[in-house]
XYZ file of C-alpha atoms in Angstrom:
142
model
C -15.865 -29.744 -1.179
C -18.665 -27.463 -2.355
C -16.233 -24.551 -2.568
C -13.818 -26.581 -4.694
C -16.558 -27.680 -7.109
C -17.897 -24.132 -7.305
C -14.390 -22.840 -8.036
C -13.979 -25.333 -10.874
C -17.389 -24.336 -12.226
C -16.483 -20.613 -12.134
C -13.163 -21.276 -13.885
C -14.905 -23.363 -16.550
C -17.579 -20.715 -17.143
C -14.907 -18.027 -17.368
C -13.038 -20.137 -19.932
C -16.216 -20.596 -22.012
C -17.039 -16.885 -21.926
C -13.446 -15.963 -22.783
C -13.400 -18.408 -25.721
C -16.685 -17.001 -27.020
C -15.818 -13.288 -26.934
C -11.972 -13.226 -27.208
C -11.689 -9.612 -26.070
C -9.377 -7.954 -23.566
C -12.175 -5.507 -22.723
C -14.195 -8.367 -21.243
C -11.241 -9.258 -19.022
C -10.812 -5.651 -17.965
C -14.532 -5.349 -17.235
C -14.637 -8.573 -15.188
C -11.412 -7.755 -13.341
C -12.410 -4.190 -12.468
C -15.954 -5.133 -11.429
C -14.884 -8.066 -9.267
C -11.912 -6.325 -7.645
C -14.019 -3.229 -6.899
C -16.781 -5.259 -5.298
C -14.163 -7.253 -3.409
C -12.595 -4.089 -2.007
C -15.917 -2.430 -1.171
C -17.531 -5.366 0.599
C -14.302 -6.884 2.020
C -15.100 -10.579 1.748
C -13.181 -13.745 0.983
C -14.805 -16.223 -1.377
C -12.529 -18.633 -3.244
C -14.366 -18.624 -6.598
C -14.257 -14.825 -6.709
C -10.548 -14.829 -5.860
C -10.027 -17.352 -8.639
C -11.927 -15.125 -11.065
C -9.775 -12.142 -10.102
C -6.630 -14.173 -10.688
C -7.764 -15.598 -14.041
C -8.922 -12.278 -15.479
C -5.841 -10.429 -14.211
C -3.512 -13.079 -15.631
C -5.300 -12.904 -18.995
C -4.958 -9.121 -19.059
C -1.216 -9.327 -18.368
C -0.789 -12.155 -20.880
C -2.535 -10.160 -23.603
C -0.511 -7.022 -22.898
C 2.820 -8.864 -22.903
C 1.848 -10.801 -26.019
C 1.088 -7.550 -27.847
C 4.366 -6.057 -26.673
C 6.252 -9.134 -27.820
C 4.532 -9.066 -31.207
C 5.760 -5.509 -31.698
C 9.287 -6.596 -30.702
C 9.371 -3.939 -28.021
C 9.365 -6.283 -25.029
C 13.149 -6.261 -24.824
C 13.263 -2.460 -24.892
C 10.335 -2.266 -22.459
C 12.114 -4.427 -19.873
C 15.401 -2.600 -20.427
C 13.863 0.821 -19.843
C 11.760 -0.529 -16.974
C 14.896 -1.695 -15.149
C 16.751 1.517 -15.989
C 13.800 3.559 -14.700
C 13.804 1.717 -11.382
C 17.565 2.150 -11.098
C 17.427 5.903 -11.629
C 15.794 6.731 -8.310
C 17.809 9.210 -6.298
C 20.277 7.925 -3.734
C 18.192 8.804 -0.671
C 15.205 6.885 -2.044
C 17.503 3.967 -2.854
C 18.772 3.935 0.739
C 15.217 4.001 2.100
C 14.231 1.078 -0.161
C 17.318 -0.874 0.900
C 16.545 -0.272 4.574
C 13.017 -1.534 3.955
C 14.503 -4.549 2.206
C 16.833 -5.344 5.100
C 14.235 -4.683 7.820
C 13.139 -8.351 8.161
C 16.762 -9.406 8.722
C 17.145 -6.680 11.318
C 13.966 -7.873 12.999
C 15.237 -11.454 13.242
C 18.940 -10.975 14.003
C 18.899 -7.846 16.163
C 15.540 -8.056 17.900
C 15.620 -11.838 18.059
C 12.158 -12.661 16.753
C 11.381 -16.265 15.988
C 11.481 -17.414 12.392
C 8.395 -18.988 10.862
C 7.697 -20.066 7.317
C 5.824 -16.835 6.599
C 8.746 -14.735 7.802
C 11.130 -16.794 5.670
C 9.066 -15.993 2.582
C 9.122 -12.295 3.487
C 12.896 -12.430 4.050
C 13.497 -14.096 0.689
C 11.233 -11.637 -1.148
C 12.799 -8.625 0.548
C 16.321 -9.822 -0.241
C 15.336 -10.419 -3.863
C 13.877 -6.904 -3.953
C 17.122 -5.487 -2.545
C 19.194 -7.400 -5.082
C 16.929 -6.225 -7.904
C 17.243 -2.606 -6.759
C 21.017 -2.883 -6.614
C 21.156 -4.569 -10.031
C 18.876 -1.905 -11.523
C 20.981 0.872 -10.038
C 24.213 -0.585 -11.422
C 22.587 -1.334 -14.791
C 21.239 2.194 -15.130
C 24.622 3.715 -14.268
C 26.411 1.556 -16.829
C 24.039 2.502 -19.654
C 24.064 6.245 -19.006
């Protein structure tokens, strides 16, 4: 219960500080300081994890909002997908093998399926579909 209350307090303080300064540099400073200390000292503390998530989400939100304001978001996503699809064929095959590895592990080796493995299977299949879509999309626009 203390951890939950402390997490709410950290989120509220972050919101107050963010409303006062309204700067992306503050988010970058908080995110880089907290993530660096988290990686150096290797700890798990829910309020700090919450602070990392809030500052990182605000950084991404600000960047995408600025891209959208410049009307370049559509072009950014188009060229992002084309760039992923233009990997050479050997790299594409390696990525697809990595994507299909969880299915191989379950169906060929016969490992038991848990909820965590199901999430990994779904994410890897989505990654494989995205790679295939990006490859086709980049070939069509060339």
